[in-house]
Amino acid sequence: TDLNDCLYFDTTIIISIQREKDAGSRCVISMNSNSTSIYDPRNPGHMKTFTFDLAYWSHSGFLKDENGTFISAGSNSYAGQVSKVFRDLGQGVLESAWQGYNATLLAYGQTGSGKSYSMIGYGANRGLVPSVCEELFKAIQSQEKNKQYQITFSMLEIYNEQVIDLLSKTRKPSGLKIREDRHQGFYVDGLKLVPCDNYAQIERLMDQGNKMRTTATTTMNASSSRSHMVVTIQFKQIFLDEAITKQSVINLVDLAGSERQKSSGSEKDRLKEGTRVNLSLTTLGNVISALAEAATGKKVLHIPYRDSVLTKLLQSALGGNSKTIMIAAVSPADICYEETLSTLRYAERTKKIRNKAVVNASPAEKLIRELKAENNKLLSRLAGPGSTGRSIKQTTNTSLYNISCYFRHPTEMTYFSILAQERRMMETFPYLLNINEDPQLSWVLKHFIQDGTCDVGQSTSNAIILRGLGISDKHATFTNADGKVTLAPRDMCKVVVNGVPITGKTKLQHLDRVILGSNSAYLYVGPPAERTEEDLSRYDYDFFQSELAAAEGFSVDKLGAAGSGEGRADPSVLAAFHDYIKLMPLVAEANQMSQELKKELKFELKVKNLALSDSRGHDLQKEITVKVTHATTNQVWVWSKAKFINRKFLMEELYQHFLEGENTDVNQDSDPFWDPVEVVHVGSAHVWLQALAYRMKLEEQTELLNSEGLEEAVLLIDLSPCSSDGRLFGEDDMVIDPLELLGRRVDFQIHVAECLGVKWLRDAAGRGIQIGYRVYDLPRSLYTKPVWKNVNPKIEETVHFSALNASYEFLNYLQKNALIVDFKDSDAGNEVPELYRKLLQMEQETELLREVNRALREENVLLKDKLKKWDTGHHEKMCSHRTSCDAEFAKALKIFYQNMNVVRQQFLQLKQSRPPEDNLQVLRLFTERQSQMISDFGKQLESTIYKLKSDVALIVKKKREYTAHSKS
């Protein structure tokens, strides 16, 4: 049987990416029958087409009926959850199960594309899991009476390679273990299997599982979008008359979000591949690739099922005994183009796989039939005249198959009474409704605020017990008095209402948004008298985060999203805004973990290139980065989005060890909070080069702006046209038309004079700065010497540039481009500043030696005058001695210059050395070598200066002794 590959374009797009539609994102997907086409928003003429077994469109063309179900709005290709998707896919799963085949349904795609909606559903639009379960029990009720059925239900979650039983009230710290049985294959040891005899029981278990999953994501500080949920239904049919049993395992899998990490971020992280969060999904891709190659006839030596928990549990489903369907959910938005294209390619590769499913009949079936036939013969002999042996036969069958599938759960009535009590309390008291980034986990928990005071926190003595990052034992107090509810934080605990932190007692209004701790979000539903008919679905997780961003002054408008004349937002700007919204809660959690683990790091979201442009003045693409600052040393790092997310997962692992009371002391190389010192880009300035095209001097005083457009310093810089020997041109050398310089030699000088009011140096002692720029086609930037401490440093460095044969492109560059002057910190380690300080000391001592040399020359002139007055006899003797002294002095200077040349070469070698980025072992060797080179440099420098001092002192001493001797 083929592994049916179904591309499902899910209705969740209407719900989960409403923000993209509101912001003007365009649809880049089109469907025709079973073909799906996607075009590149940056190059609309570039289109790719894929063909699948089924393709469903639900982006448009629908209405909502009175029950809240989405239905087709006329004659179009809209695919509803029940009317189309379940009929095509769910019924196929059920048919396979009735025939005795194993059946698996996988939902794959990026976060927010519709996987969970396809599997679980939302409101009246039920997904495949509840529909399959309900239809299975409906079918059982209409079956013949001579059959028995056993159904067991389990629900688990895989996060960070740990298996969590969602039906168990207790959780093991390291999760459940995966075992392997020779006949059964891989299974979860200790997983709770609950017998069920009606759909209501399964509905209750799913509700319980979702509550456990919501609590687990909060307690473990985990992201539901990075976890896999597996619902397993074991369905056993017992045919009493035929002595046959058939058993089917139905796996319904909601995979983690498939979004990739950009190579510009996490691949450059020293701790890449350090987290296990993405291991299962990565291994799943490797398994599918290997199976696809095997299906095309290629020789595959190894299929890595054992490399992850997920692929172990799904081994039969992926390449063995199962009829398997894969749903690939995609987003139609142009800003999701790369992820959507990746999903389509993934699904196309999956379609090549071929499985070999078999009916799972009882292994003893043949033996039982033979024994049954033998028994019938014996029964006919034992029966007396006129007896048919029917009663004996029925007794035998009953003793062989006395198995009942109907297992009445003792707490079923309790469950329904709890639901009834919850409804009554909802109609009486105000309450908090949980909001989760996963829509399936929102509105799952309700915390009622009864009359009087109601404490909230981790302590079990509180009326409302909350577990989560940043939640204190006594976190806040709700007061319900006279029909009014107020909220007051305790002991400076973090409480946010409608995006604004509160510090004192605050009155709550119906539908206020409340965030407790780092990211425990709740919608406040007021007393019945305050409630309206307003649709609560608009208050989703994105609404909460957008409100927080707006309170911080961050919006799409701030990113410059006006775009072109069409009035729609630029896709890259929208992507940056959504990245910011997505990272806000992660940064809050990282700050809380840093505080509790005493790491002294502060994380802040920044927008790279927010107010920066290229050399032609065009805006640079905006990216979200995370600024990391050490509270004690004020050291700064800037992490990319991908690097931060990678580190965040590692922080969660370390923090989980902390919660479980384990030792959290790790070596520096394994610490996700630590990084070696790096160069930070502080800001930049634009100096337009047009004046040079006309041989005009430009004296510029310009602002150095950081990425947010705020002033970091004022730069004084001069651009001066000149001759080849450095003579500056005047007004008489100006040209009317730059083309007059075509084919001629063009010389100019760039003089960086000084910086004024450098905030980077003012904010922290020990910091340094360097000014850098790159002209035309130079392979790399040129940097000034570093300066420290002085907030108004004088640079005074000049560089002479020559274009030997000015081309049209070069002249056009001068007329239309700006010189981008970069402003970077230079405290990338203690060795380099120390090296420059030694260099400055060497220059000072060299200048002192020059002064000594000048004094010696003056003394030499005086001696020459005196020698002219001496007699001839003394003259010859003095000439001889003077020649000897001059020769010795020349020899000493020669040795000094040779030694200084060695020192200069050592210095240049140190300056040009660059540390490796990937290999920690190589980095250690590099550091050791650099330390040795610096030591050698210092010794050579001191030896050179000491040698010159000694030689000069000896020569002066000899001269003075000889002069004194001559006078006497």
mmCIF file of C-alpha atoms in Angstrom, residues 493-774:
data_model
loop_
_atom_site.group_PDB
_atom_site.id
_atom_site.type_symbol
_atom_site.label_atom_id
_atom_site.label_comp_id
_atom_site.label_asym_id
_atom_site.label_seq_id
_atom_site.Cartn_x
_atom_site.Cartn_y
_atom_site.Cartn_z
ATOM 1 C CA CYS A 493 6.383 40.716 41.647
ATOM 2 C CA LYS A 494 5.854 41.170 37.919
ATOM 3 C CA VAL A 495 2.208 41.773 36.941
ATOM 4 C CA VAL A 496 1.127 43.311 33.634
ATOM 5 C CA VAL A 497 -2.385 44.532 32.817
ATOM 6 C CA ASN A 498 -3.256 45.462 29.227
ATOM 7 C CA GLY A 499 0.422 45.592 28.308
ATOM 8 C CA VAL A 500 1.436 47.947 31.154
ATOM 9 C CA PRO A 501 3.270 46.757 34.327
ATOM 10 C CA ILE A 502 1.438 47.634 37.563
ATOM 11 C CA THR A 503 2.938 48.201 41.002
ATOM 12 C CA GLY A 504 -0.163 48.876 43.121
ATOM 13 C CA LYS A 505 -3.800 47.854 43.464
ATOM 14 C CA THR A 506 -5.540 48.053 40.077
ATOM 15 C CA LYS A 507 -9.236 47.681 39.285
ATOM 16 C CA LEU A 508 -9.936 45.111 36.564
ATOM 17 C CA GLN A 509 -12.451 45.565 33.772
ATOM 18 C CA HIS A 510 -14.153 42.831 31.794
ATOM 19 C CA LEU A 511 -11.780 41.394 29.128
ATOM 20 C CA ASP A 512 -8.644 42.946 30.628
ATOM 21 C CA ARG A 513 -5.435 41.115 29.681
ATOM 22 C CA VAL A 514 -3.348 39.942 32.641
ATOM 23 C CA ILE A 515 0.209 38.541 32.527
ATOM 24 C CA LEU A 516 1.683 37.091 35.713
ATOM 25 C CA GLY A 517 5.397 36.408 35.968
ATOM 26 C CA SER A 518 7.367 36.082 32.751
ATOM 27 C CA ASN A 519 4.663 34.845 30.431
ATOM 28 C CA SER A 520 1.597 33.351 32.168
ATOM 29 C CA ALA A 521 -1.159 35.070 30.173
ATOM 30 C CA TYR A 522 -4.826 35.215 31.180
ATOM 31 C CA LEU A 523 -7.960 36.905 29.908
ATOM 32 C CA TYR A 524 -10.038 38.326 32.753
ATOM 33 C CA VAL A 525 -13.747 37.568 32.361
ATOM 34 C CA GLY A 526 -15.667 39.905 34.634
ATOM 35 C CA PRO A 527 -18.818 39.274 36.699
ATOM 36 C CA PRO A 528 -21.929 38.266 34.697
ATOM 37 C CA ALA A 529 -23.341 41.794 34.961
ATOM 38 C CA GLU A 530 -20.336 43.224 33.068
ATOM 39 C CA ARG A 531 -20.256 40.670 30.278
ATOM 40 C CA THR A 532 -21.237 41.439 26.698
ATOM 41 C CA GLU A 533 -21.754 39.438 23.519
ATOM 42 C CA GLU A 534 -18.256 40.343 22.274
ATOM 43 C CA ASP A 535 -16.352 37.562 20.533
ATOM 44 C CA LEU A 536 -13.515 36.513 22.837
ATOM 45 C CA SER A 537 -11.533 34.780 20.079
ATOM 46 C CA ARG A 538 -9.838 38.051 19.074
ATOM 47 C CA TYR A 539 -7.964 38.045 22.387
ATOM 48 C CA ASP A 540 -5.436 35.426 21.360
ATOM 49 C CA TYR A 541 -1.752 35.091 22.201
ATOM 50 C CA ASP A 542 -0.682 37.420 19.379
ATOM 51 C CA PHE A 543 -3.066 40.106 20.700
ATOM 52 C CA PHE A 544 -1.350 39.954 24.102
ATOM 53 C CA GLN A 545 2.144 40.232 22.617
ATOM 54 C CA SER A 546 1.204 43.000 20.174
ATOM 55 C CA GLU A 547 -0.261 44.934 23.096
ATOM 56 C CA LEU A 548 2.989 44.524 25.034
ATOM 57 C CA ALA A 549 4.969 45.705 22.006
ATOM 58 C CA ALA A 550 2.700 48.728 21.552
ATOM 59 C CA ALA A 551 3.160 49.636 25.221
ATOM 60 C CA GLU A 552 6.916 49.605 24.595
ATOM 61 C CA GLY A 553 6.447 51.898 21.597
ATOM 62 C CA PHE A 554 7.124 49.207 19.017
ATOM 63 C CA SER A 555 4.886 48.836 15.966
ATOM 64 C CA VAL A 556 4.925 48.126 12.238
ATOM 65 C CA ASP A 557 4.931 51.895 11.626
ATOM 66 C CA LYS A 558 8.133 52.239 13.639
ATOM 67 C CA LEU A 559 9.782 49.767 11.301
ATOM 68 C CA GLY A 560 8.918 52.002 8.344
ATOM 69 C CA ALA A 561 6.253 49.771 6.863
ATOM 70 C CA ALA A 562 4.640 52.375 4.639
ATOM 71 C CA GLY A 563 6.301 50.616 1.715
ATOM 72 C CA SER A 564 5.721 51.680 -1.823
ATOM 73 C CA GLY A 565 2.934 53.774 -3.292
ATOM 74 C CA GLU A 566 0.585 50.808 -2.996
ATOM 75 C CA GLY A 567 0.244 51.574 0.702
ATOM 76 C CA ARG A 568 0.945 47.993 1.818
ATOM 77 C CA ALA A 569 3.607 46.812 4.205
ATOM 78 C CA ASP A 570 6.884 45.490 2.899
ATOM 79 C CA PRO A 571 7.071 41.700 3.505
ATOM 80 C CA SER A 572 10.532 41.958 5.099
ATOM 81 C CA VAL A 573 9.246 44.626 7.486
ATOM 82 C CA LEU A 574 6.268 42.448 8.418
ATOM 83 C CA ALA A 575 8.572 39.484 8.961
ATOM 84 C CA ALA A 576 10.737 41.585 11.310
ATOM 85 C CA PHE A 577 7.662 42.743 13.238
ATOM 86 C CA HIS A 578 6.386 39.191 13.660
ATOM 87 C CA ASP A 579 9.850 38.037 14.743
ATOM 88 C CA TYR A 580 9.833 40.768 17.385
ATOM 89 C CA ILE A 581 6.399 39.685 18.648
ATOM 90 C CA LYS A 582 7.477 36.042 18.695
ATOM 91 C CA LEU A 583 10.701 36.734 20.609
ATOM 92 C CA MET A 584 9.209 39.039 23.259
ATOM 93 C CA PRO A 585 8.022 36.259 25.607
ATOM 94 C CA LEU A 586 11.212 34.259 25.008
ATOM 95 C CA VAL A 587 13.350 37.239 26.039
ATOM 96 C CA ALA A 588 11.232 37.741 29.163
ATOM 97 C CA GLU A 589 11.748 34.075 30.067
ATOM 98 C CA ALA A 590 15.503 34.266 29.381
ATOM 99 C CA ASN A 591 15.800 37.283 31.701
ATOM 100 C CA GLN A 592 13.935 35.453 34.454
ATOM 101 C CA MET A 593 16.132 32.349 34.105
ATOM 102 C CA SER A 594 19.253 34.527 34.154
ATOM 103 C CA GLN A 595 18.041 36.170 37.357
ATOM 104 C CA GLU A 596 17.198 32.903 39.142
ATOM 105 C CA LEU A 597 20.414 31.205 38.002
ATOM 106 C CA LYS A 598 22.423 34.342 38.987
ATOM 107 C CA LYS A 599 23.984 34.755 35.542
ATOM 108 C CA GLU A 600 23.854 38.601 35.663
ATOM 109 C CA LEU A 601 22.821 38.898 32.030
ATOM 110 C CA LYS A 602 20.136 41.197 30.661
ATOM 111 C CA PHE A 603 18.500 40.406 27.306
ATOM 112 C CA GLU A 604 16.921 43.118 25.147
ATOM 113 C CA LEU A 605 15.308 43.001 21.722
ATOM 114 C CA LYS A 606 16.835 45.317 19.135
ATOM 115 C CA VAL A 607 16.142 45.973 15.470
ATOM 116 C CA LYS A 608 19.239 45.702 13.321
ATOM 117 C CA ASN A 609 19.373 48.369 10.591
ATOM 118 C CA LEU A 610 16.242 50.126 11.913
ATOM 119 C CA ALA A 611 17.548 53.531 10.813
ATOM 120 C CA LEU A 612 20.530 52.519 8.662
ATOM 121 C CA SER A 613 20.950 52.616 4.893
ATOM 122 C CA ASP A 614 23.468 51.451 2.325
ATOM 123 C CA SER A 615 25.994 53.609 0.457
ATOM 124 C CA ARG A 616 23.297 54.744 -1.987
ATOM 125 C CA GLY A 617 20.885 55.740 0.768
ATOM 126 C CA HIS A 618 18.528 52.763 0.399
ATOM 127 C CA ASP A 619 17.151 51.253 3.607
ATOM 128 C CA LEU A 620 18.901 48.077 4.724
ATOM 129 C CA GLN A 621 16.851 44.964 5.447
ATOM 130 C CA LYS A 622 15.701 44.974 9.038
ATOM 131 C CA GLU A 623 16.404 42.041 11.344
ATOM 132 C CA ILE A 624 15.581 41.356 14.963
ATOM 133 C CA THR A 625 18.581 40.760 17.216
ATOM 134 C CA VAL A 626 19.028 40.274 20.937
ATOM 135 C CA LYS A 627 21.394 42.560 22.836
ATOM 136 C CA VAL A 628 23.019 40.804 25.798
ATOM 137 C CA THR A 629 24.584 42.940 28.549
ATOM 138 C CA HIS A 630 26.512 41.740 31.599
ATOM 139 C CA ALA A 631 25.269 43.615 34.658
ATOM 140 C CA THR A 632 28.676 43.808 36.359
ATOM 141 C CA THR A 633 31.188 44.262 33.539
ATOM 142 C CA ASN A 634 28.849 46.057 31.078
ATOM 143 C CA GLN A 635 30.214 43.750 28.395
ATOM 144 C CA VAL A 636 27.890 43.615 25.376
ATOM 145 C CA TRP A 637 27.093 40.860 22.870
ATOM 146 C CA VAL A 638 24.638 40.914 19.988
ATOM 147 C CA TRP A 639 22.962 37.577 19.133
ATOM 148 C CA SER A 640 21.007 36.802 16.001
ATOM 149 C CA LYS A 641 17.439 35.532 16.302
ATOM 150 C CA ALA A 642 18.470 31.965 15.432
ATOM 151 C CA LYS A 643 21.367 31.985 17.897
ATOM 152 C CA PHE A 644 19.162 33.287 20.691
ATOM 153 C CA ILE A 645 16.479 30.630 20.080
ATOM 154 C CA ASN A 646 19.141 27.928 20.099
ATOM 155 C CA ARG A 647 20.590 29.274 23.351
ATOM 156 C CA LYS A 648 17.095 29.622 24.856
ATOM 157 C CA PHE A 649 16.480 25.880 24.482
ATOM 158 C CA LEU A 650 19.811 25.185 26.202
ATOM 159 C CA MET A 651 18.918 27.617 28.979
ATOM 160 C CA GLU A 652 15.670 25.706 29.506
ATOM 161 C CA GLU A 653 17.591 22.453 29.943
ATOM 162 C CA LEU A 654 19.898 24.052 32.516
ATOM 163 C CA TYR A 655 16.965 25.697 34.297
ATOM 164 C CA GLN A 656 15.080 22.387 34.423
ATOM 165 C CA HIS A 657 18.071 20.843 36.230
ATOM 166 C CA PHE A 658 17.904 23.798 38.634
ATOM 167 C CA LEU A 659 14.203 23.170 39.352
ATOM 168 C CA GLU A 660 14.884 19.494 39.972
ATOM 169 C CA GLY A 661 17.551 20.369 42.530
ATOM 170 C CA GLU A 662 20.464 19.162 40.417
ATOM 171 C CA ASN A 663 23.859 20.816 40.151
ATOM 172 C CA THR A 664 23.802 23.615 37.581
ATOM 173 C CA ASP A 665 27.520 24.398 37.656
ATOM 174 C CA VAL A 666 28.788 23.844 34.118
ATOM 175 C CA ASN A 667 32.122 24.683 32.564
ATOM 176 C CA GLN A 668 32.336 27.888 30.609
ATOM 177 C CA ASP A 669 32.390 26.213 27.208
ATOM 178 C CA SER A 670 29.059 24.455 27.923
ATOM 179 C CA ASP A 671 27.312 27.413 29.535
ATOM 180 C CA PRO A 672 24.538 28.771 27.243
ATOM 181 C CA PHE A 673 24.730 32.125 29.050
ATOM 182 C CA TRP A 674 28.442 32.619 28.315
ATOM 183 C CA ASP A 675 30.169 33.802 25.156
ATOM 184 C CA PRO A 676 33.698 35.025 24.448
ATOM 185 C CA VAL A 677 34.109 38.764 24.024
ATOM 186 C CA GLU A 678 33.222 39.952 20.546
ATOM 187 C CA VAL A 679 33.363 43.162 18.543
ATOM 188 C CA VAL A 680 30.082 45.086 18.649
ATOM 189 C CA HIS A 681 28.888 47.428 15.908
ATOM 190 C CA VAL A 682 27.937 50.617 17.749
ATOM 191 C CA GLY A 683 26.789 52.827 14.881
ATOM 192 C CA SER A 684 27.624 54.370 11.521
ATOM 193 C CA ALA A 685 27.590 57.622 9.573
ATOM 194 C CA HIS A 686 27.214 58.548 5.903
ATOM 195 C CA VAL A 687 29.646 60.985 4.301
ATOM 196 C CA TRP A 688 28.698 61.685 0.682
ATOM 197 C CA LEU A 689 31.618 61.606 -1.769
ATOM 198 C CA GLN A 690 30.179 63.866 -4.458
ATOM 199 C CA ALA A 691 32.547 66.756 -3.636
ATOM 200 C CA LEU A 692 35.559 64.615 -4.606
ATOM 201 C CA ALA A 693 34.114 64.117 -8.092
ATOM 202 C CA TYR A 694 34.557 67.906 -8.593
ATOM 203 C CA ARG A 695 37.915 68.139 -6.755
ATOM 204 C CA MET A 696 36.321 70.045 -3.897
ATOM 205 C CA LYS A 697 37.330 69.712 -0.266
ATOM 206 C CA LEU A 698 34.645 68.546 2.207
ATOM 207 C CA GLU A 699 34.905 69.255 5.919
ATOM 208 C CA GLU A 700 32.101 67.238 7.534
ATOM 209 C CA GLN A 701 30.734 67.181 11.064
ATOM 210 C CA THR A 702 28.254 64.294 11.074
ATOM 211 C CA GLU A 703 26.321 62.226 13.582
ATOM 212 C CA LEU A 704 27.229 58.608 14.208
ATOM 213 C CA LEU A 705 23.850 56.879 14.636
ATOM 214 C CA ASN A 706 23.143 53.474 16.145
ATOM 215 C CA SER A 707 20.783 50.984 14.506
ATOM 216 C CA GLU A 708 17.778 52.655 16.169
ATOM 217 C CA GLY A 709 18.659 56.059 14.745
ATOM 218 C CA LEU A 710 19.913 57.511 18.043
ATOM 219 C CA GLU A 711 23.095 59.570 18.204
ATOM 220 C CA GLU A 712 26.154 57.794 19.617
ATOM 221 C CA ALA A 713 28.767 60.448 18.814
ATOM 222 C CA VAL A 714 29.676 63.313 16.481
ATOM 223 C CA LEU A 715 32.430 62.629 13.947
ATOM 224 C CA LEU A 716 34.749 65.261 12.408
ATOM 225 C CA ILE A 717 36.095 64.025 9.066
ATOM 226 C CA ASP A 718 37.704 65.732 6.033
ATOM 227 C CA LEU A 719 37.747 64.581 2.398
ATOM 228 C CA SER A 720 40.481 66.433 0.467
ATOM 229 C CA PRO A 721 41.462 66.093 -3.214
ATOM 230 C CA CYS A 722 45.210 66.245 -3.660
ATOM 231 C CA SER A 723 48.150 65.625 -5.974
ATOM 232 C CA SER A 724 50.147 62.398 -6.091
ATOM 233 C CA ASP A 725 52.720 63.846 -3.666
ATOM 234 C CA GLY A 726 50.017 64.828 -1.142
ATOM 235 C CA ARG A 727 49.711 68.550 -1.978
ATOM 236 C CA LEU A 728 46.145 69.617 -1.258
ATOM 237 C CA PHE A 729 44.236 71.159 -4.170
ATOM 238 C CA GLY A 730 42.663 74.598 -3.990
ATOM 239 C CA GLU A 731 39.809 76.319 -5.796
ATOM 240 C CA ASP A 732 41.869 76.670 -8.994
ATOM 241 C CA ASP A 733 42.041 72.866 -9.319
ATOM 242 C CA MET A 734 38.256 72.323 -9.340
ATOM 243 C CA VAL A 735 36.574 70.743 -12.382
ATOM 244 C CA ILE A 736 33.176 71.633 -13.844
ATOM 245 C CA ASP A 737 32.371 68.145 -15.124
ATOM 246 C CA PRO A 738 33.588 64.960 -13.381
ATOM 247 C CA LEU A 739 34.119 63.381 -16.816
ATOM 248 C CA GLU A 740 37.138 65.660 -17.158
ATOM 249 C CA LEU A 741 38.862 63.232 -14.777
ATOM 250 C CA LEU A 742 38.034 60.162 -16.874
ATOM 251 C CA GLY A 743 41.225 58.180 -17.587
ATOM 252 C CA ARG A 744 43.331 60.419 -15.379
ATOM 253 C CA ARG A 745 44.937 59.773 -12.004
ATOM 254 C CA VAL A 746 42.717 60.842 -9.092
ATOM 255 C CA ASP A 747 44.184 61.276 -5.606
ATOM 256 C CA PHE A 748 42.421 62.219 -2.376
ATOM 257 C CA GLN A 749 42.937 61.986 1.358
ATOM 258 C CA ILE A 750 40.526 60.942 4.105
ATOM 259 C CA HIS A 751 41.353 62.556 7.428
ATOM 260 C CA VAL A 752 39.527 61.317 10.548
ATOM 261 C CA ALA A 753 40.031 64.159 13.006
ATOM 262 C CA GLU A 754 38.128 63.388 16.215
ATOM 263 C CA CYS A 755 34.924 62.146 17.847
ATOM 264 C CA LEU A 756 32.840 64.196 20.244
ATOM 265 C CA GLY A 757 30.596 62.920 23.044
ATOM 266 C CA VAL A 758 31.104 59.164 22.600
ATOM 267 C CA LYS A 759 28.308 57.601 24.689
ATOM 268 C CA TRP A 760 29.777 54.104 24.330
ATOM 269 C CA LEU A 761 32.869 55.202 26.270
ATOM 270 C CA ARG A 762 30.843 57.199 28.782
ATOM 271 C CA ASP A 763 28.609 54.235 29.711
ATOM 272 C CA ALA A 764 31.338 51.858 30.888
ATOM 273 C CA ALA A 765 34.983 52.146 31.901
ATOM 274 C CA GLY A 766 37.492 50.080 29.962
ATOM 275 C CA ARG A 767 35.654 50.257 26.648
ATOM 276 C CA GLY A 768 37.407 51.299 23.470
ATOM 277 C CA ILE A 769 36.362 52.375 19.983
ATOM 278 C CA GLN A 770 37.670 52.185 16.437
ATOM 279 C CA ILE A 771 36.565 54.027 13.319
ATOM 280 C CA GLY A 772 36.477 52.057 10.075
ATOM 281 C CA TYR A 773 35.484 52.607 6.462
ATOM 282 C CA ARG A 774 35.905 50.992 3.057
#
